[in-house]
Coordinates of C-alpha atoms and ligand atoms in Angstrom, one line a residue:
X1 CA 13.9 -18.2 -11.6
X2 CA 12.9 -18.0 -8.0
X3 CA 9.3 -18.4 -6.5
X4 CA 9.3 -14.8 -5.4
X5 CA 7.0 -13.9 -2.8
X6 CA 8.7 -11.0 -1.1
X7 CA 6.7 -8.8 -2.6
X8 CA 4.4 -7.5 -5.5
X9 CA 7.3 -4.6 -5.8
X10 CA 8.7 -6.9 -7.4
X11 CA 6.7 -7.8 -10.7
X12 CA 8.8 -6.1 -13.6
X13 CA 7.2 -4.3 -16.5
X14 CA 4.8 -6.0 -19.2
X15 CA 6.1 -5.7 -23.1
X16 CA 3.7 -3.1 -23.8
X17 CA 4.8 -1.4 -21.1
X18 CA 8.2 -1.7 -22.4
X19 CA 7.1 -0.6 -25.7
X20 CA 5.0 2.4 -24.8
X21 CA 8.0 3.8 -22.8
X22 CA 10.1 3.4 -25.5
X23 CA 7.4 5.6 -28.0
X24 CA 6.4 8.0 -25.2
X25 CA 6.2 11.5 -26.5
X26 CA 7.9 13.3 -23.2
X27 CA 8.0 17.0 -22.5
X28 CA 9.5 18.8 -19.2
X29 CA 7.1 17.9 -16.5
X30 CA 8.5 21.0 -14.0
X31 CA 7.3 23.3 -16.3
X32 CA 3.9 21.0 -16.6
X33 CA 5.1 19.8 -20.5
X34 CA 5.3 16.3 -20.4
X35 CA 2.1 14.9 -22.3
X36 CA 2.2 11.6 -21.4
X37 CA 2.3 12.8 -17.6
X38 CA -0.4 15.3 -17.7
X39 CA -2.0 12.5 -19.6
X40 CA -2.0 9.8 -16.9
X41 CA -2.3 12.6 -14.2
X42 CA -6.0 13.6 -16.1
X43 CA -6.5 9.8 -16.2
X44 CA -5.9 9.0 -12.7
X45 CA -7.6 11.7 -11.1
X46 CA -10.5 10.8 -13.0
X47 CA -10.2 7.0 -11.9
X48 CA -10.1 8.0 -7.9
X49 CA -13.0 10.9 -8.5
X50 CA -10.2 13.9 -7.5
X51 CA -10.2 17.6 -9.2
X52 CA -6.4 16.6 -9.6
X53 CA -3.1 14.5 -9.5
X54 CA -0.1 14.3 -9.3
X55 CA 2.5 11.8 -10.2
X56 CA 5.5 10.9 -7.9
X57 CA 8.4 8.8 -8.1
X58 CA 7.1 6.6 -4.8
X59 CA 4.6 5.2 -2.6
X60 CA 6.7 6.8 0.0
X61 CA 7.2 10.2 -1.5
X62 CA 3.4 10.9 -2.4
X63 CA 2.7 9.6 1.3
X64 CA 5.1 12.4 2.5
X65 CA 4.4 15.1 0.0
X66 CA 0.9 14.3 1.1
X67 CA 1.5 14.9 4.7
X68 CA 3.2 17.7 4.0
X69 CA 0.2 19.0 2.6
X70 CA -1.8 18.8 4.6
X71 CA -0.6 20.0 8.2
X72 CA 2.0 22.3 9.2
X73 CA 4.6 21.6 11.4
X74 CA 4.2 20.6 15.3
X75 CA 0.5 19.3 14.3
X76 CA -0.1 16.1 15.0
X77 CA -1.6 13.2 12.9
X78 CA -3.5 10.3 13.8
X79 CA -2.8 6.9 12.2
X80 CA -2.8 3.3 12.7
X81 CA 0.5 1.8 15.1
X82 CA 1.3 -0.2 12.1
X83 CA 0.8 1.9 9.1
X84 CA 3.5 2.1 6.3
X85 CA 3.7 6.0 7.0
X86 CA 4.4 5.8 10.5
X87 CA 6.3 2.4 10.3
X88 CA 8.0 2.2 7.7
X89 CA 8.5 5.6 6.2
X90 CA 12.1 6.2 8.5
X91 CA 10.0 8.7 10.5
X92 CA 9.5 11.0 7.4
X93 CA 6.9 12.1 9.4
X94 CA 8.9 13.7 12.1
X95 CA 12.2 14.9 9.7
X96 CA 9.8 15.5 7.0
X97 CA 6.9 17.2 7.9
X98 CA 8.1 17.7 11.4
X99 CA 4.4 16.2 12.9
X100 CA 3.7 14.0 15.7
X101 CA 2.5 10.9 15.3
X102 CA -0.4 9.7 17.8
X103 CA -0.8 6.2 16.6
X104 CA -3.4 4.1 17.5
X105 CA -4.1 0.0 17.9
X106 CA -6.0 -1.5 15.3
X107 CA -8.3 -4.3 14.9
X108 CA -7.4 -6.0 11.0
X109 CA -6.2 -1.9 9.9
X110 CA -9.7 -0.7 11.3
X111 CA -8.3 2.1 14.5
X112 CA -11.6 1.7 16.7
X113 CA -14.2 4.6 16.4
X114 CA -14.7 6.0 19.7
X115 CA -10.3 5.8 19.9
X116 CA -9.9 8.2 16.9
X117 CA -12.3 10.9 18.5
X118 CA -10.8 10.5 21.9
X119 CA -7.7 11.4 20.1
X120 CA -8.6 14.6 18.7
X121 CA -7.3 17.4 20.6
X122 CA -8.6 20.3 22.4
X123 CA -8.0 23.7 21.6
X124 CA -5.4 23.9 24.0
X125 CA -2.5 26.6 24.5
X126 CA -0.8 23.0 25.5
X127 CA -1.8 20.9 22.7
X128 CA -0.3 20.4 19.3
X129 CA -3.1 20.6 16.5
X130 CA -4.9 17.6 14.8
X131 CA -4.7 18.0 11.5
X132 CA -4.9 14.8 9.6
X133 CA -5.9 10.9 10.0
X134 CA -4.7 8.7 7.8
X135 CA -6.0 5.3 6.8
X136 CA -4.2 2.3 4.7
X137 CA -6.6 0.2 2.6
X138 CA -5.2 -2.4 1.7
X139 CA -3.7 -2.6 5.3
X140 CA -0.2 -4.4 4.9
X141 CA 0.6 -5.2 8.1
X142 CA -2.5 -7.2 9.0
X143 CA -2.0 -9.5 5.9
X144 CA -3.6 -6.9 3.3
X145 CA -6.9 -6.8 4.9
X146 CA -9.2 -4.4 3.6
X147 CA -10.9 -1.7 5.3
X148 CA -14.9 -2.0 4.7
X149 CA -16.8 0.8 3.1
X150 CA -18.8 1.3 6.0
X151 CA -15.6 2.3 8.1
X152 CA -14.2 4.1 5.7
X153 CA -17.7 6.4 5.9
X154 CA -17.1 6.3 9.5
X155 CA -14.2 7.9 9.8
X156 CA -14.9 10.2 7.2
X157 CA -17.8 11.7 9.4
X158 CA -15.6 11.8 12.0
X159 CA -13.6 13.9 10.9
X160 CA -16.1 16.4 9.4
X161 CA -17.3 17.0 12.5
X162 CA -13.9 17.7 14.0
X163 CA -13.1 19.4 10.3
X164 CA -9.9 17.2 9.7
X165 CA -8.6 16.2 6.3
X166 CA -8.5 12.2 5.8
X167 CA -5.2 10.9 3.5
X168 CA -5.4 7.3 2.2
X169 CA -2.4 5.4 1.7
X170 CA -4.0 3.3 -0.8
X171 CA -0.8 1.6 -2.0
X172 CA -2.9 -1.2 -3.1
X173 CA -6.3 0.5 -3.9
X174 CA -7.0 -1.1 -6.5
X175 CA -6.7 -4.9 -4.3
X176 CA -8.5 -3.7 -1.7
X177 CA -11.3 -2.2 -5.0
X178 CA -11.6 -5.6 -6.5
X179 CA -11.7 -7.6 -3.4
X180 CA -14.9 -5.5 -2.4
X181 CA -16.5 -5.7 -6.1
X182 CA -16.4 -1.6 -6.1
X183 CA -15.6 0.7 -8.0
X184 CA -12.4 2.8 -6.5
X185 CA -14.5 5.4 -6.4
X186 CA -16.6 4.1 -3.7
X187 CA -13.8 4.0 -1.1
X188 CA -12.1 7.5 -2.2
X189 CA -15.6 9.6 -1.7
X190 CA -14.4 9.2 1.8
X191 CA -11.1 10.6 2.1
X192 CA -9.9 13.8 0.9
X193 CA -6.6 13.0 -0.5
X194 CA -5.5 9.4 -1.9
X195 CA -2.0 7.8 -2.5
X196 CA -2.3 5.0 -4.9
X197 CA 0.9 2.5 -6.3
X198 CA 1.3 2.2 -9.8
X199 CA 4.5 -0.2 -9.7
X200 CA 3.2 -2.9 -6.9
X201 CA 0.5 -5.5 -8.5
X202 CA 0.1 -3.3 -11.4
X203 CA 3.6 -3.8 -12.8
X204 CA 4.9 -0.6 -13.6
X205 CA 8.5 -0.1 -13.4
X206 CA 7.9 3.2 -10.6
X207 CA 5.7 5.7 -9.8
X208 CA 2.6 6.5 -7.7
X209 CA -0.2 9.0 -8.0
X210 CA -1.2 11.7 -5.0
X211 CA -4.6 13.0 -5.9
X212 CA -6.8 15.2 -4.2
X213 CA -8.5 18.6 -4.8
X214 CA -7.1 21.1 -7.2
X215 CA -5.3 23.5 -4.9
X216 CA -4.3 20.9 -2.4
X217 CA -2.2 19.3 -5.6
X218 CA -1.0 22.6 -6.5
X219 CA 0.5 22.6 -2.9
X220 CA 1.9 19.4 -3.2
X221 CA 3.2 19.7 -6.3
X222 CA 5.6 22.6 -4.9
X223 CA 6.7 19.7 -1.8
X224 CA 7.3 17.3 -4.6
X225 CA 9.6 19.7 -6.3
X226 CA 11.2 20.5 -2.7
X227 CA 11.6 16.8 -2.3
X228 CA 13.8 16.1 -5.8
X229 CA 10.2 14.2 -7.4
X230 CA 10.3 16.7 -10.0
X231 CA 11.7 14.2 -12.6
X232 CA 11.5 16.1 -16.3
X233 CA 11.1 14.0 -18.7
X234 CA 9.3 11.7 -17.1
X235 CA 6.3 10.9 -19.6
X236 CA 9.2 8.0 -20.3
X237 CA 7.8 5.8 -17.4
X238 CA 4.4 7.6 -16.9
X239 CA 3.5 5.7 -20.2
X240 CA 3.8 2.4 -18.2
X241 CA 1.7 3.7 -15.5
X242 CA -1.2 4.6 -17.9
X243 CA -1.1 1.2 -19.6
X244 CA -1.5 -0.2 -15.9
X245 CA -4.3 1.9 -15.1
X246 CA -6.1 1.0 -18.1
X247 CA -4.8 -2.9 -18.2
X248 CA -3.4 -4.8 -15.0
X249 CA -6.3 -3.7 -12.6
X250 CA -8.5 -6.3 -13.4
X251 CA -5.8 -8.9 -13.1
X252 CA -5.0 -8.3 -9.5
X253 CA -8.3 -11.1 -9.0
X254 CA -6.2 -14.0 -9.9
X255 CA -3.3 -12.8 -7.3
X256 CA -6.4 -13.1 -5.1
X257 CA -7.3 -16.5 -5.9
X258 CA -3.7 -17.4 -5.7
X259 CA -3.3 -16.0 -2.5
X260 CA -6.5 -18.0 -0.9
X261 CA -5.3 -21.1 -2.3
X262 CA -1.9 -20.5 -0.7
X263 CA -3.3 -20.0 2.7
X264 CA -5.6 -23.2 2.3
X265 CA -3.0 -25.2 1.5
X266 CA -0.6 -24.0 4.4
X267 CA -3.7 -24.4 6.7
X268 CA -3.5 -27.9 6.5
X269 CA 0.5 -28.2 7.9
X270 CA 0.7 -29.0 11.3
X271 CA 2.9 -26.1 13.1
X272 CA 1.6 -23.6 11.0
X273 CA -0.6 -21.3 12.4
X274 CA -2.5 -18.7 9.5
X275 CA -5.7 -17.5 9.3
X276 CA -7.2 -18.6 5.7
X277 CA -10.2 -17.1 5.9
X278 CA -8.7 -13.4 6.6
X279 CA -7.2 -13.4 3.7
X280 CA -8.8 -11.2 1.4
X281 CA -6.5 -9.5 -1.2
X282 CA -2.7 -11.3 -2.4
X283 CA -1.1 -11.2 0.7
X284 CA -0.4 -13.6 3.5
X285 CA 0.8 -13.6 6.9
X286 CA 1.6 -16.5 9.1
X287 CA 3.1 -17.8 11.9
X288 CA 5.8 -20.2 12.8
X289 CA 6.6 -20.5 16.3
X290 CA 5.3 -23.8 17.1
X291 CA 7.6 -25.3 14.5
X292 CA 10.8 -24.5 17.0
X293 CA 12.6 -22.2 14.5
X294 CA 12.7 -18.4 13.9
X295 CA 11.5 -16.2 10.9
X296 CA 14.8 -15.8 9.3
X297 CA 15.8 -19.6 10.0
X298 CA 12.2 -20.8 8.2
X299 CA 13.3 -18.4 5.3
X300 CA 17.0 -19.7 4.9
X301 CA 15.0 -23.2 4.4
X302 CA 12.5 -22.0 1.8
X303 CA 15.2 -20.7 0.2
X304 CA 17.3 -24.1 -0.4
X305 CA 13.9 -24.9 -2.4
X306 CA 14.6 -21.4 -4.5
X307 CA 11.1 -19.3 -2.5
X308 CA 12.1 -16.3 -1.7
X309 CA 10.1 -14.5 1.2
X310 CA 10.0 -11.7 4.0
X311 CA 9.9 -11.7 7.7
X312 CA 7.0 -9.8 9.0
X313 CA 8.3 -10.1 12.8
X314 CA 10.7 -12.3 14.8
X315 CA 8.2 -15.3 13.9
X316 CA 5.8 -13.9 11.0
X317 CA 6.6 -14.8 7.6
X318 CA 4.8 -12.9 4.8
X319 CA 4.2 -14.2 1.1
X320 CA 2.5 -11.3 -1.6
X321 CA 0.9 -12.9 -4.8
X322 CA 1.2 -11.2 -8.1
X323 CA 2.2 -11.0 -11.7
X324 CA 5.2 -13.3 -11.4
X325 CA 3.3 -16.0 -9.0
X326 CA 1.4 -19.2 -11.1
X327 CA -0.7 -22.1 -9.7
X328 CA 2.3 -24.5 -10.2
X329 CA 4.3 -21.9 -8.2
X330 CA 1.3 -21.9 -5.6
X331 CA 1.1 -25.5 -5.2
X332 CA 5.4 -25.9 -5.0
X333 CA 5.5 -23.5 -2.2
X334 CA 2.6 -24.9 -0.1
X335 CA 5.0 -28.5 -0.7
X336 CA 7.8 -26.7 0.4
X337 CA 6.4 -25.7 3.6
X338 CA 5.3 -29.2 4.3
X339 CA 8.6 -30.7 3.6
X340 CA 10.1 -27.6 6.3
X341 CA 7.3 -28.5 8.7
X342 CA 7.8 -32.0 8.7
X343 CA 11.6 -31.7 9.5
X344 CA 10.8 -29.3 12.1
X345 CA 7.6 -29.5 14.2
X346 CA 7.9 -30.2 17.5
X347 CA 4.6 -29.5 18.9
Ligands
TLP401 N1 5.5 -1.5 0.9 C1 6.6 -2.4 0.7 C2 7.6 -2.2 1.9 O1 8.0 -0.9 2.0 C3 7.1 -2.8 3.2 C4 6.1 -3.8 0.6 O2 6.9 -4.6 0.1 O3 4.9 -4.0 0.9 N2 2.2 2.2 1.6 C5 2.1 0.9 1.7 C6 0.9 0.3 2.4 C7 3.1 0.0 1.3 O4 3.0 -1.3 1.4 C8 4.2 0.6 0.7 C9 5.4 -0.3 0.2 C10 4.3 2.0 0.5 C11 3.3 2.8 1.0 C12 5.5 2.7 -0.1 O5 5.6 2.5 -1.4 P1 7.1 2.6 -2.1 O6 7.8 1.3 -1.9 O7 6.7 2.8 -3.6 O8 7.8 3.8 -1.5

């Protein structure tokens, strides 16, 4: 088997996972029937302190559906330059919804204050509408850096003076939760609508819950349907993501410690340049340029030592912690990159 750091996307369903799918007592979930789904819908909403949820078959489709719910079509959206919606969502936002992005430039995930009321707009016959901001926590592009509770309450007064919804794209809620000792809770109390992953670190096979207040849902739900997410009998892998709520949060800590030891260990090769300290949940992010090669070169060598990883720019390379990943596997890679390094440095 392959030390796979590509990604926590990766990590494949427990055996009680397996077996609860198999026992799952299902119903049709369009006509609201499935138990298992209204089960973990009741159970998530509870977890993230909503009126209501809603399960979809993505990260991606309850980001959308909850875009969609929000705004109307020539509004415009404020989010972070490098935020999965905008980046990497193949510009759902614009085919999708049919909004414009206004992105802004931020510091670890963090878009500065004083940036995200300058770009509110007017009421203005020129001007589209704001009508959403949208924050990542864990922020994936800056290494799965979380945002801190007191900027998440920023924002959030922000926009109730300007009277804007806040969606969080809390793919990894539950890292970002644990690395700040707090209950989920604590971070959704500022946002109106949340979009959390059940099959990344938690290790169920799909799925992903949108959950915000009880009408809001009821909108989405219809967008979900629109978007093919109304799956029927789906209470067959809605039983894994219940046994994930209830048992793989807690977990996510030793991806953590794996993680940190990761990026101490590559802090010590000469030619590689990484920030230890910054990382704070299971991912990683460093950079290679000094040792003379390019991201997808430095990948095609960790591979010959059977890592698999991801580029995260021409010379970024990003590992992710999880499930899958053990010590041994920790302390192997960080030799791997040694060996590479050695070969290669020419600074
Ligand atoms: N992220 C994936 C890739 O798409 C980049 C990964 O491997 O990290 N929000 C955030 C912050 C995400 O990181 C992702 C997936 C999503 C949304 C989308 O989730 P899925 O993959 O379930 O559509």
């Amino acid at each position: 088997m392959p030390i796979d750091l590509r990604s926590d996307t990766v990590t494949v369903p427990t055996q009680k996972m397996r077996d609860a799918m198999r026992d799952a007592v299902v119903g049709d979930d369009v006509y609201g029937e499935d138990p298992t789904i209204n089960q973990l819908e009741r159970l998530a909403a509870e977890i993230v302190g909503k009126e209501a949820a809603l399960f979809v078959t993505s990260g991606t489709q309850g980001n959308q559906v909850a875009v969609l719910s929000h705004t109307q079509r020539g509004d415009e959206v404020i989010l972070e330059e490098h935020s999965h919606i905008f980046y990497h969502e193949t510009a759902g936002l614009a085919t999708i919804a049919g909004v414009q992005a206004r992105t802004i430039k931020g510091v670890n995930g963090q878009m500065p204050i004083p940036e995200i009321v300058s770009a509110v707009r007017e009421d203005d016959v020129h001007c589209p509408s704001t009508a959403l901001i949208c924050l990542e926590n864990t922020h994936g592009d800056s290494g799965g850096r979380i945002l801190p509770l007191s900027y998440m309450e920023e924002v959030f007064q922000v926009s109730r003076q300007y009277q804007i919804p806040v969606h969080l794209d809390g793919a990894r809620l539950f890292n970002a939760a644990i690395g700040l000792g707090v209950d989920p809770k604590e971070m959704t109390k500022y946002t109106d609508s949340v979009q959390f992953c059940l099959s990344k670190g938690l290790s169920a096979p799909m799925g992903s819950i949108l959950a915000g207040p009880k009408e809001y849902i009821k909108r989405a739900r219809k967008w979900r349907k629109m978007l093919g997410g109304g799956t029927r009998q789906a209470g067959i892998v809605g039983a894994a993501g219940i046994i994930a709520l209830e048992e793989m949060v807690d977990r996510l800590q030793e991806d953590h410690i794996h993680a940190k030891a990761l990026a101490e260990g590559l802090a010590c090769i000469d030619g590689i340049d990484i920030d230890a300290e910054g990382v704070e949940t299971n991912m990683i992010m460093f950079f290679i340029d000094k040792l003379g090669v390019d991201a997808g070169e430095f990948i095609r060598q960790l591979n010959k030592f059977d890592i698999l990883a991801n580029p995260s720019g021409p010379f970024r390379i990003r590992f992710v912690t999880h499930r899958g990943i053990t010590k041994d596997d920790i302390d192997r890679t960080i030799e791997a990159v040694k060996h590479i390094a050695a070969k290669k440095v020419n600074i």
